[in-house]
Amino acid sequence: MKFRTMGRHVKESFRSIGRNGWMTFASVSAVTVTLLLVGVFVAIMMNLNKLADDLENNVEVKVYAELIADEEQLATLEEEISTTLGVQEVVYSSKEQELVKLAETMGQEFQLYEQDNPLFNTFYVKAATPKETLAVAARIAKLDSVERVEDGRAQVQKLFSVLDVSRNIGLVLILGLLFTAMFLISNTIRITIVARRRDIEIMKLVGATNWFIRIPFIFEGMWLGIMGAILPITLVSIAYYNLFNLFNVELASTGIYSLLTPMPFLLQINALLLAMGIVIGVWGSFMSVRKFLKV
Amino acid sequence: MIQMKDVYKKYPNGIVAANGITVDIKQGEFVYVVGPSGAGKSTFIKMMYREEKPTSGDIIINGMNLAKIKAKKVPLLRRQIGVVFQDFKLLPRMNVYENVAFALEVIEESPKVIRKRVMEVLDLVGLKHKARMFPTELSGGEQQRISIARSIVNRPKLVIADEPTGNLDPDTSWEIMNIFQEINSRGTTIIMATHNKEIVNTLKHRVIAVEGGMIARDEAEGDYGYEI
Ligand SMILES: Nc1ncnc2c1ncn2[C@@H]1O[C@H](COP(=O)(O)OP(=O)(O)OP(=O)(O)O)[C@@H](O)[C@H]1O
Ligand SMILES: [Mg+2]
């Protein structure tokens, strides 16, 4: 096929979009609604993923030192912990500091315990990789002057399963949406093609090959997909940017969790939406023109 | 140019519209196909550009056996034949110019050649001034002439016309016959199905009469031969 014929097909596809008025509108709307939902779901899912990762990376082992341990023993213990296999970081927090923390979260009444502090001197230990957390905890439990070891995994395990379930639900929803969109657009294009069935028949009788007829339709599907992606891309970008500015400072201050920063993330999600729009449009028109070409 | 040998055509509904047709048409001939309604004229013609496929028998056009060519080759065949359809078959969403140009676009002619040739044939059929109008804005006779313009624009060696004067008044019919006469004199083969007794009897050419899917008569300078 010659290059100028491609130009002709592109031109033809644009004209067809113009001529098909409300059908174009219907197809574009179908894509828009779908991509909007997909965009929202993907944004939520990606951030849930980030949350899971953040939490997983933040699982700590809490090591309570024996109450009888003196300064020297505590120093030795800290030394031993930090040289334990798989340990990345050790932070010491005296029982006084622990009480202050507790009071901060639970309320000032806890200050009353200051005279008779029931808390332990504590080491917060972080494993080099989340996977090693359990092993690290077990190793530390064997050291001298250790009263008890608590590994944070159990606490987040529940959260993980919730996240997993919601991730899977999101995935199923997105696939369902995509399927619906393809169905919708191929149906919409099919209606316009039924109207153009006679045109196709005539074109074939005048000597057009199948590809000569098909390519303008494929371009048309592509434009529909791209047009359908414009609104979702804009809305998702604006909404995400604003939500990010609204919440991220607060979230980040926990030191554990932060939202995905808009810059690479919005680019990725927008590229995804655009690509999906194009795939939906092209696939839809390809499928619907197929059965009318057997003249 | 065209050879048919023992051609049968049975439609899916059981009607046999061609019942053993054998015929030989040479390059440059002008042939009328006549016969009563339902005799099989259109079927005879449609098999030549593969709108219908023969049930059995051979149809050889320009060395291609239409009974055997692959679906992929059909567009190539159709580009070698100009077809004037009884119902015009103009593309309603394209204007006159674009309709005619389409036959050249499918063979990927250059825009320059397309412009020149389209204007030439529109001039020939006397509708140059209506190039920007749409088929629905034209009279039946004008649409018919556009259909003829499209059929000859890529200069095919064979033009097939199914009742090209079917719905036209005598004056317009004669205008159209003049165009056919003109392109035939340039060496183009013309096959034309018609019910127009006056034309067949006045402008003498070979006459093939089809009845019941068979060739009942084939005369070099024949008459229409049926009373209306
Ligand atoms: N697509 C089709 N499916 C089934 N039967 C058909 C089809 N086309 C034509 N026929 C039948 O085949 C026979 C011949 O039809 P054809 O159209 O060839 O006649 P014709 O000679 O062109 O008639 P007319 O002068 O009225 O145009 C008719 O009996 C018709 O009913
Ligand atoms: Mg007929």
Coordinates of C-alpha atoms and ligand atoms in Angstrom, one line a residue:
Chain A
M1 CA 0.0 0.0 0.0
K2 CA 1.3 3.4 -1.0
F3 CA 2.0 6.1 1.6
R4 CA -0.5 8.5 0.0
T5 CA -3.2 5.9 0.3
M6 CA -2.6 5.9 4.1
G7 CA -3.1 9.6 4.0
R8 CA -6.3 9.1 2.2
H9 CA -7.5 6.5 4.8
V10 CA -6.7 8.9 7.6
K11 CA -8.6 11.7 5.9
E12 CA -11.5 9.3 5.3
S13 CA -11.6 8.3 8.9
F14 CA -11.8 11.9 10.1
R15 CA -14.6 12.6 7.7
S16 CA -16.4 9.5 8.8
I17 CA -16.2 10.6 12.4
G18 CA -17.7 14.0 11.4
R19 CA -20.5 12.4 9.4
N20 CA -21.5 9.9 12.1
G21 CA -22.4 12.6 14.6
W22 CA -24.2 11.1 17.5
M23 CA -22.8 7.6 16.9
T24 CA -19.3 9.1 17.4
F25 CA -20.6 10.7 20.5
A26 CA -22.0 7.4 21.8
S27 CA -18.8 5.5 21.2
V28 CA -16.7 8.2 22.8
S29 CA -18.9 8.3 25.8
A30 CA -18.7 4.5 26.2
V31 CA -14.9 4.7 26.2
T32 CA -14.9 7.8 28.5
V33 CA -17.0 6.1 31.2
T34 CA -15.0 3.0 31.1
L35 CA -11.6 4.6 31.2
L36 CA -12.8 7.0 33.9
L37 CA -13.7 4.0 36.1
V38 CA -10.5 2.1 35.1
G39 CA -8.5 5.2 35.9
V40 CA -10.0 5.6 39.4
F41 CA -9.6 1.9 40.1
V42 CA -6.0 1.8 38.9
A43 CA -5.2 4.8 41.0
I44 CA -6.7 3.3 44.1
M45 CA -5.1 -0.1 43.5
M46 CA -1.6 1.2 42.8
N47 CA -1.8 3.2 46.0
L48 CA -3.0 0.2 47.9
N49 CA 0.0 -1.7 46.5
K50 CA 2.2 1.1 47.7
L51 CA 0.6 0.9 51.1
A52 CA 1.2 -2.8 51.3
D53 CA 4.8 -2.4 50.3
D54 CA 5.3 0.5 52.7
L55 CA 3.8 -1.5 55.6
E56 CA 5.7 -4.6 54.7
N57 CA 8.9 -2.7 54.6
N58 CA 8.1 -1.2 57.9
V59 CA 7.5 -4.4 59.8
E60 CA 9.6 -4.1 62.9
V61 CA 10.7 -6.5 65.6
K62 CA 10.2 -5.2 69.0
V63 CA 12.7 -6.5 71.5
Y64 CA 12.0 -6.0 75.2
A65 CA 15.0 -6.1 77.4
E66 CA 14.9 -7.8 80.8
L67 CA 14.0 -5.4 83.6
I68 CA 17.0 -6.4 85.6
A69 CA 19.4 -5.5 82.8
D70 CA 21.7 -2.6 83.6
E71 CA 23.2 0.0 81.3
E72 CA 26.1 -2.1 80.4
Q73 CA 24.1 -5.2 79.6
L74 CA 21.8 -3.0 77.5
A75 CA 24.7 -1.7 75.5
T76 CA 26.0 -5.2 75.0
L77 CA 22.6 -6.3 73.9
E78 CA 22.4 -3.5 71.4
E79 CA 25.7 -4.4 70.0
E80 CA 24.7 -8.1 69.7
I81 CA 21.4 -7.2 68.0
S82 CA 23.0 -5.0 65.5
T83 CA 25.5 -7.7 64.5
T84 CA 22.8 -10.4 64.2
L85 CA 22.4 -11.8 60.8
G86 CA 19.8 -10.0 58.7
V87 CA 19.5 -6.9 60.9
Q88 CA 19.5 -3.6 59.2
E89 CA 18.8 -1.1 61.9
V90 CA 18.4 -1.0 65.6
V91 CA 16.9 1.9 67.5
Y92 CA 16.9 2.0 71.3
S93 CA 14.1 3.5 73.2
S94 CA 14.3 3.6 77.0
K95 CA 11.3 2.8 79.1
E96 CA 10.9 6.5 79.9
Q97 CA 10.8 7.3 76.2
E98 CA 8.3 4.5 75.7
L99 CA 6.0 6.0 78.3
V100 CA 6.1 9.4 76.6
K101 CA 5.2 7.7 73.3
L102 CA 2.4 5.8 75.0
A103 CA 1.1 8.9 76.6
E104 CA 1.1 10.7 73.2
T105 CA -1.1 8.1 71.6
M106 CA -3.2 7.0 74.5
G107 CA -3.6 10.2 76.6
Q108 CA -2.0 12.2 79.3
E109 CA -3.4 9.9 82.1
F110 CA -0.5 7.6 81.3
Q111 CA 1.9 10.2 82.7
L112 CA 0.7 9.0 86.1
Y113 CA 2.8 5.8 85.7
E114 CA 5.9 7.9 85.7
Q115 CA 6.7 7.0 89.3
D116 CA 6.3 3.3 88.7
N117 CA 7.0 2.7 85.0
P118 CA 5.7 -0.8 84.0
L119 CA 7.2 -0.6 80.6
F120 CA 10.4 -2.2 79.2
N121 CA 13.5 -0.8 77.7
T122 CA 12.9 -1.6 74.1
F123 CA 14.9 -2.1 70.9
Y124 CA 13.2 -1.5 67.5
V125 CA 14.9 -3.8 65.0
K126 CA 14.4 -3.6 61.3
A127 CA 15.3 -6.6 59.1
A128 CA 17.2 -6.0 55.9
T129 CA 14.3 -7.6 53.9
P130 CA 10.8 -8.0 55.1
K131 CA 11.0 -11.8 54.5
E132 CA 13.8 -12.1 57.0
T133 CA 11.8 -10.5 59.8
L134 CA 10.7 -13.8 61.4
A135 CA 14.1 -15.4 61.3
V136 CA 15.7 -12.2 62.7
A137 CA 13.1 -12.2 65.5
A138 CA 13.9 -15.8 66.3
R139 CA 17.7 -15.2 66.4
I140 CA 17.3 -12.2 68.7
A141 CA 15.1 -14.1 71.1
K142 CA 18.1 -16.4 71.9
L143 CA 20.3 -13.5 73.0
D144 CA 21.0 -12.8 76.7
S145 CA 19.0 -10.1 78.6
V146 CA 16.1 -10.5 76.2
E147 CA 12.8 -10.7 78.0
R148 CA 10.5 -11.1 75.0
V149 CA 10.4 -10.5 71.3
E150 CA 7.4 -9.3 69.4
D151 CA 7.5 -9.5 65.6
G152 CA 5.1 -7.0 64.0
R153 CA 4.2 -9.4 61.2
A154 CA 1.2 -10.8 63.0
Q155 CA -0.3 -7.3 63.3
V156 CA -0.1 -6.5 59.6
Q157 CA -1.0 -9.9 58.4
K158 CA -4.7 -9.2 58.7
L159 CA -4.2 -6.0 56.8
F160 CA -2.3 -7.8 54.1
S161 CA -5.2 -10.2 53.5
V162 CA -7.6 -7.3 53.3
L163 CA -5.4 -5.6 50.8
D164 CA -5.0 -8.8 48.8
V165 CA -8.7 -9.3 48.6
S166 CA -9.3 -5.7 47.5
R167 CA -6.6 -5.9 45.0
N168 CA -8.2 -9.0 43.4
I169 CA -11.6 -7.4 43.4
G170 CA -10.2 -4.4 41.7
L171 CA -8.5 -6.5 39.1
V172 CA -11.7 -8.4 38.3
L173 CA -13.6 -5.1 38.1
I174 CA -11.1 -3.6 35.7
L175 CA -11.2 -6.7 33.5
G176 CA -15.0 -6.6 33.6
L177 CA -15.0 -2.9 32.7
L178 CA -12.7 -3.4 29.8
F179 CA -14.8 -6.2 28.5
T180 CA -17.9 -4.1 28.7
A181 CA -16.2 -1.2 27.0
M182 CA -15.1 -3.3 24.1
F183 CA -18.5 -4.8 23.8
L184 CA -20.1 -1.3 23.9
I185 CA -17.8 0.2 21.4
S186 CA -17.9 -2.7 19.0
N187 CA -21.7 -2.6 19.2
T188 CA -21.8 1.1 18.6
I189 CA -19.5 0.8 15.7
R190 CA -21.4 -2.1 14.4
I191 CA -24.6 0.0 14.3
T192 CA -22.8 2.6 12.2
I193 CA -21.5 -0.1 10.0
V194 CA -24.8 -1.7 9.5
A195 CA -25.8 1.7 8.2
R196 CA -22.7 1.7 6.1
R197 CA -23.1 -1.9 5.0
R198 CA -24.4 -0.8 1.6
D199 CA -21.4 1.5 1.3
I200 CA -19.0 -1.4 2.0
E201 CA -20.8 -3.5 -0.6
I202 CA -20.6 -0.9 -3.2
M203 CA -16.9 -0.2 -2.5
K204 CA -16.1 -3.9 -2.9
L205 CA -18.0 -4.0 -6.2
V206 CA -16.0 -1.1 -7.4
G207 CA -12.8 -3.1 -6.7
A208 CA -11.7 -2.1 -3.2
T209 CA -9.8 -4.7 -1.2
N210 CA -10.8 -5.6 2.3
W211 CA -7.9 -3.7 3.8
F212 CA -8.8 -0.6 1.8
I213 CA -12.2 -0.6 3.5
R214 CA -11.0 -1.8 6.8
I215 CA -8.1 0.7 7.5
P216 CA -10.3 3.8 7.6
F217 CA -12.5 2.0 10.1
I218 CA -9.5 1.1 12.2
F219 CA -8.3 4.7 12.2
E220 CA -11.7 5.8 13.1
G221 CA -11.7 3.4 16.1
M222 CA -8.4 4.7 17.1
W223 CA -9.6 8.3 17.1
L224 CA -12.7 7.3 19.0
G225 CA -10.4 5.6 21.6
I226 CA -8.2 8.7 21.9
M227 CA -11.1 11.1 22.2
G228 CA -12.6 8.8 24.8
A229 CA -9.4 9.0 26.8
I230 CA -9.1 12.7 26.9
L231 CA -11.7 13.4 29.6
P232 CA -10.6 10.5 31.9
I233 CA -7.0 11.5 31.6
T234 CA -7.8 15.1 32.5
L235 CA -10.1 14.3 35.4
V236 CA -7.9 11.6 36.9
S237 CA -4.9 13.9 36.7
I238 CA -6.6 16.9 38.3
A239 CA -8.3 14.8 41.0
Y240 CA -5.2 12.9 41.9
Y241 CA -3.1 15.9 42.0
N242 CA -5.5 17.7 44.3
L243 CA -6.0 14.7 46.6
F244 CA -2.3 14.2 46.7
N245 CA -1.7 17.8 47.8
L246 CA -4.5 17.6 50.3
F247 CA -3.5 14.4 52.1
N248 CA 0.0 13.5 51.4
V249 CA 1.7 15.8 53.9
E250 CA -0.4 14.4 56.7
L251 CA 0.1 10.8 55.5
A252 CA 3.8 11.3 55.0
S253 CA 4.2 12.6 58.5
T254 CA 3.4 9.1 59.9
G255 CA 6.8 8.2 58.4
I256 CA 5.4 5.0 57.2
Y257 CA 3.0 5.6 54.4
S258 CA 2.9 8.1 51.5
L259 CA 0.9 8.3 48.3
L260 CA 2.6 7.8 45.0
T261 CA 4.0 11.1 43.8
P262 CA 2.0 12.5 40.9
M263 CA 4.9 12.9 38.5
P264 CA 5.8 9.5 37.3
F265 CA 2.6 8.0 38.5
L266 CA 0.2 10.2 36.5
L267 CA 2.3 9.8 33.4
Q268 CA 2.1 6.0 33.8
I269 CA -1.6 6.0 34.4
N270 CA -2.3 8.4 31.6
A271 CA -0.3 6.3 29.2
L272 CA -2.2 3.3 30.3
L273 CA -5.6 5.0 29.8
L274 CA -4.6 6.2 26.3
A275 CA -3.3 2.8 25.3
M276 CA -6.5 1.2 26.6
G277 CA -8.6 3.7 24.7
I278 CA -6.7 2.9 21.5
V279 CA -6.9 -0.8 22.0
I280 CA -10.6 -0.7 22.8
G281 CA -11.3 1.5 19.7
V282 CA -9.2 -0.4 17.3
W283 CA -10.3 -3.8 18.5
G284 CA -14.0 -2.8 18.5
S285 CA -13.9 -1.5 14.9
F286 CA -11.8 -4.4 13.7
M287 CA -14.3 -6.9 15.0
S288 CA -17.4 -5.2 13.8
V289 CA -16.2 -4.5 10.3
R290 CA -15.0 -8.1 9.9
K291 CA -18.3 -9.7 9.3
F292 CA -19.4 -7.3 6.6
L293 CA -16.5 -7.8 4.3
K294 CA -17.6 -11.0 2.8
V295 CA -19.2 -9.5 -0.3
Chain B
M1 CA -12.2 -11.5 -23.9
I2 CA -15.0 -13.4 -22.2
Q3 CA -15.7 -17.1 -22.5
M4 CA -18.4 -18.9 -20.7
K5 CA -18.7 -22.6 -20.9
D6 CA -21.6 -24.7 -19.6
V7 CA -22.3 -22.2 -16.9
Y8 CA -25.0 -23.1 -14.3
K9 CA -26.2 -21.0 -11.5
K10 CA -28.5 -22.3 -8.9
Y11 CA -29.4 -19.8 -6.1
P12 CA -29.7 -21.0 -2.6
N13 CA -33.5 -20.9 -2.9
G14 CA -33.3 -23.5 -5.6
I15 CA -34.0 -21.2 -8.6
V16 CA -31.8 -22.0 -11.6
A17 CA -31.0 -18.7 -13.2
A18 CA -28.3 -19.9 -15.6
N19 CA -28.9 -23.3 -17.2
G20 CA -26.0 -24.2 -19.3
I21 CA -24.7 -20.9 -20.9
T22 CA -21.9 -21.1 -23.4
V23 CA -20.9 -17.9 -25.1
D24 CA -17.8 -16.1 -26.5
I25 CA -17.5 -12.4 -26.6
K26 CA -14.5 -10.7 -28.3
Q27 CA -12.6 -7.6 -27.4
G28 CA -14.3 -4.5 -28.8
E29 CA -17.7 -6.0 -29.2
F30 CA -21.0 -4.2 -28.3
V31 CA -23.5 -6.8 -27.0
Y32 CA -27.1 -6.3 -26.0
V33 CA -28.5 -8.9 -23.6
V34 CA -32.3 -9.0 -23.9
G35 CA -35.0 -11.3 -22.6
P36 CA -38.1 -11.3 -20.5
S37 CA -38.0 -10.3 -16.8
G38 CA -36.6 -13.0 -14.6
A39 CA -34.9 -14.7 -17.6
G40 CA -31.5 -14.5 -16.0
K41 CA -30.0 -11.4 -17.6
S42 CA -28.8 -9.9 -14.4
T43 CA -27.4 -13.2 -13.2
F44 CA -25.6 -13.6 -16.5
I45 CA -24.0 -10.2 -16.0
K46 CA -23.3 -10.5 -12.3
M47 CA -21.3 -13.6 -12.8
M48 CA -18.9 -11.6 -15.0
Y49 CA -17.6 -9.5 -12.2
R50 CA -18.1 -12.1 -9.6
E51 CA -21.0 -10.6 -7.7
E52 CA -22.4 -14.1 -8.1
K53 CA -20.3 -17.2 -8.4
P54 CA -21.4 -19.9 -10.9
T55 CA -22.5 -23.2 -9.4
S56 CA -20.6 -25.0 -12.2
G57 CA -18.9 -24.3 -15.5
D58 CA -16.1 -22.0 -16.4
I59 CA -16.1 -18.2 -16.9
I60 CA -12.8 -16.9 -18.3
I61 CA -12.2 -13.2 -18.5
N62 CA -8.8 -11.8 -19.4
G63 CA -7.3 -15.2 -18.7
M64 CA -8.8 -15.5 -15.2
N65 CA -11.2 -18.3 -14.5
L66 CA -13.8 -16.7 -12.3
A67 CA -15.0 -20.1 -11.1
K68 CA -11.6 -20.7 -9.6
I69 CA -10.0 -17.5 -8.5
K70 CA -9.5 -16.8 -4.9
A71 CA -11.5 -14.2 -3.0
K72 CA -8.4 -12.1 -2.7
K73 CA -8.1 -11.8 -6.4
V74 CA -11.7 -10.6 -6.9
P75 CA -10.9 -6.9 -6.4
L76 CA -8.2 -7.2 -9.1
L77 CA -10.8 -8.6 -11.4
R78 CA -13.3 -5.9 -10.6
R79 CA -10.8 -3.2 -11.3
Q80 CA -10.5 -4.4 -14.9
I81 CA -14.3 -4.2 -15.4
G82 CA -16.4 -1.1 -15.3
V83 CA -19.9 -1.9 -14.0
V84 CA -22.9 0.3 -14.4
F85 CA -25.5 -0.9 -11.9
Q86 CA -29.2 -0.7 -12.6
D87 CA -29.6 0.9 -9.1
F88 CA -26.5 3.2 -9.7
K89 CA -24.8 2.1 -6.5
L90 CA -23.4 5.5 -5.7
L91 CA -21.9 6.1 -2.3
P92 CA -24.5 8.4 -0.6
R93 CA -22.0 10.1 1.7
M94 CA -19.6 11.0 -1.0
N95 CA -20.1 13.8 -3.6
V96 CA -20.1 13.2 -7.3
Y97 CA -16.4 13.9 -7.6
E98 CA -15.5 11.6 -4.8
N99 CA -17.7 8.8 -6.1
V100 CA -16.0 8.8 -9.4
A101 CA -12.6 9.3 -7.9
F102 CA -13.1 6.2 -5.6
A103 CA -12.6 3.9 -8.6
L104 CA -9.1 5.4 -9.0
E105 CA -8.3 5.6 -5.3
V106 CA -8.6 1.8 -5.0
I107 CA -6.0 1.4 -7.6
E108 CA -3.8 4.0 -5.8
E109 CA -3.6 6.5 -8.6
S110 CA -1.8 9.7 -7.9
P111 CA -4.0 12.6 -6.9
K112 CA -2.9 14.5 -9.9
V113 CA -4.0 11.8 -12.3
I114 CA -7.2 11.3 -10.3
R115 CA -8.1 15.0 -10.7
K116 CA -7.5 15.0 -14.3
R117 CA -9.3 11.8 -15.2
V118 CA -12.3 12.5 -13.0
M119 CA -12.8 15.9 -14.6
E120 CA -12.4 14.3 -18.0
V121 CA -15.1 11.7 -17.6
L122 CA -17.4 14.2 -15.8
D123 CA -17.1 16.3 -18.8
L124 CA -17.8 13.4 -21.1
V125 CA -21.1 12.7 -19.2
G126 CA -21.9 16.4 -19.1
L127 CA -21.9 16.8 -15.3
K128 CA -18.7 18.6 -14.6
H129 CA -20.6 21.5 -13.1
K130 CA -22.2 19.2 -10.5
A131 CA -19.0 17.7 -9.2
R132 CA -19.6 19.0 -5.7
M133 CA -23.2 17.8 -5.4
F134 CA -24.3 14.7 -3.6
P135 CA -26.1 11.8 -5.3
T136 CA -29.3 12.6 -3.5
E137 CA -29.3 16.0 -5.0
L138 CA -29.2 14.6 -8.5
S139 CA -32.0 13.3 -10.8
G140 CA -32.1 9.6 -11.7
G141 CA -30.6 10.3 -15.1
E142 CA -27.8 12.3 -13.6
Q143 CA -27.0 9.6 -11.1
Q144 CA -27.0 7.1 -13.9
R145 CA -24.4 9.2 -15.8
I146 CA -22.3 9.4 -12.7
S147 CA -22.4 5.7 -12.4
I148 CA -21.3 5.5 -16.0
A149 CA -18.5 8.0 -15.4
R150 CA -17.2 5.9 -12.5
S151 CA -17.3 2.7 -14.6
I152 CA -15.1 4.1 -17.3
V153 CA -12.8 6.4 -15.3
N154 CA -10.1 3.8 -14.9
R155 CA -10.3 3.0 -18.6
P156 CA -11.3 -0.7 -18.4
K157 CA -11.3 -2.8 -21.5
L158 CA -14.8 -4.1 -20.5
V159 CA -17.9 -2.2 -19.4
I160 CA -20.9 -4.1 -18.2
A161 CA -24.2 -2.3 -17.8
D162 CA -27.4 -3.7 -16.3
E163 CA -30.3 -1.8 -17.8
P164 CA -28.5 1.5 -17.8
T165 CA -31.5 3.2 -19.4
G166 CA -34.0 1.5 -17.2
N167 CA -35.7 4.4 -15.5
L168 CA -34.7 7.2 -17.9
D169 CA -36.7 9.2 -20.4
P170 CA -35.9 8.7 -24.1
D171 CA -33.7 11.8 -24.4
T172 CA -31.5 10.9 -21.5
S173 CA -31.4 7.3 -22.7
W174 CA -30.1 8.4 -26.0
E175 CA -27.5 10.6 -24.3
I176 CA -26.3 7.6 -22.4
M177 CA -26.2 5.5 -25.5
N178 CA -24.0 8.1 -27.2
I179 CA -21.5 7.8 -24.3
F180 CA -21.5 4.0 -24.7
Q181 CA -21.1 4.3 -28.4
E182 CA -18.2 6.7 -27.9
I183 CA -16.3 4.5 -25.5
N184 CA -17.0 1.5 -27.7
S185 CA -15.5 3.2 -30.7
R186 CA -12.3 3.6 -28.6
G187 CA -12.1 -0.2 -28.4
T188 CA -13.9 -0.9 -25.1
T189 CA -16.1 -4.0 -25.0
I190 CA -19.7 -3.2 -23.9
I191 CA -22.2 -5.6 -22.5
M192 CA -25.5 -4.1 -21.8
A193 CA -28.7 -5.8 -20.5
T194 CA -31.8 -3.8 -21.7
H195 CA -35.5 -3.8 -22.2
N196 CA -35.3 -0.9 -24.5
K197 CA -36.6 -2.1 -27.8
E198 CA -36.2 1.2 -29.6
I199 CA -32.5 1.4 -28.8
V200 CA -31.7 -2.2 -29.7
N201 CA -33.5 -1.9 -33.0
T202 CA -32.0 1.5 -33.9
L203 CA -28.5 1.2 -32.8
K204 CA -27.7 -2.2 -34.3
H205 CA -25.3 -4.5 -32.4
R206 CA -24.9 -8.1 -31.4
V207 CA -28.0 -9.3 -29.5
I208 CA -28.0 -12.2 -27.0
A209 CA -31.4 -13.2 -25.9
V210 CA -31.7 -15.1 -22.6
E211 CA -34.8 -17.1 -21.7
G212 CA -35.1 -19.4 -18.8
G213 CA -31.4 -19.2 -18.0
M214 CA -30.4 -20.3 -21.5
I215 CA -29.3 -18.4 -24.6
A216 CA -32.3 -18.5 -26.9
R217 CA -30.8 -16.4 -29.7
D218 CA -27.4 -14.9 -30.6
E219 CA -27.4 -12.6 -33.6
A220 CA -24.6 -10.4 -34.9
E221 CA -26.9 -7.4 -35.8
G222 CA -30.1 -8.6 -34.1
D223 CA -33.4 -7.1 -33.2
Y224 CA -34.9 -6.8 -29.8
G225 CA -37.4 -9.4 -30.9
Y226 CA -40.0 -9.2 -28.1
E227 CA -43.3 -7.3 -28.2
I228 CA -43.7 -5.1 -25.2
Ligands
LIG1 N1 -30.1 -13.3 -5.1 C1 -31.0 -14.2 -5.6 N2 -31.4 -15.2 -4.8 C2 -32.4 -16.0 -5.3 N3 -32.9 -16.0 -6.5 C3 -32.5 -15.0 -7.3 C4 -31.5 -14.0 -6.9 N4 -31.3 -13.2 -7.9 C5 -32.2 -13.6 -8.9 N5 -32.9 -14.7 -8.5 C6 -33.8 -15.4 -9.4 O1 -33.2 -15.8 -10.5 C7 -34.0 -15.6 -11.7 C8 -33.3 -14.7 -12.7 O2 -33.1 -13.4 -12.1 P1 -32.4 -12.2 -12.9 O3 -32.3 -11.1 -11.9 O4 -31.2 -12.8 -13.4 O5 -33.4 -11.9 -14.0 P2 -33.4 -10.7 -15.1 O6 -33.4 -11.4 -16.4 O7 -32.3 -9.8 -14.8 O8 -34.8 -10.0 -14.8 P3 -35.2 -8.5 -15.0 O9 -35.3 -8.2 -16.5 O10 -36.4 -8.3 -14.3 O11 -34.1 -7.7 -14.4 C9 -35.3 -15.0 -11.2 O12 -36.2 -16.0 -11.1 C10 -35.0 -14.5 -9.8 O13 -36.1 -14.7 -8.9
MG2 MG -32.1 -7.8 -14.1

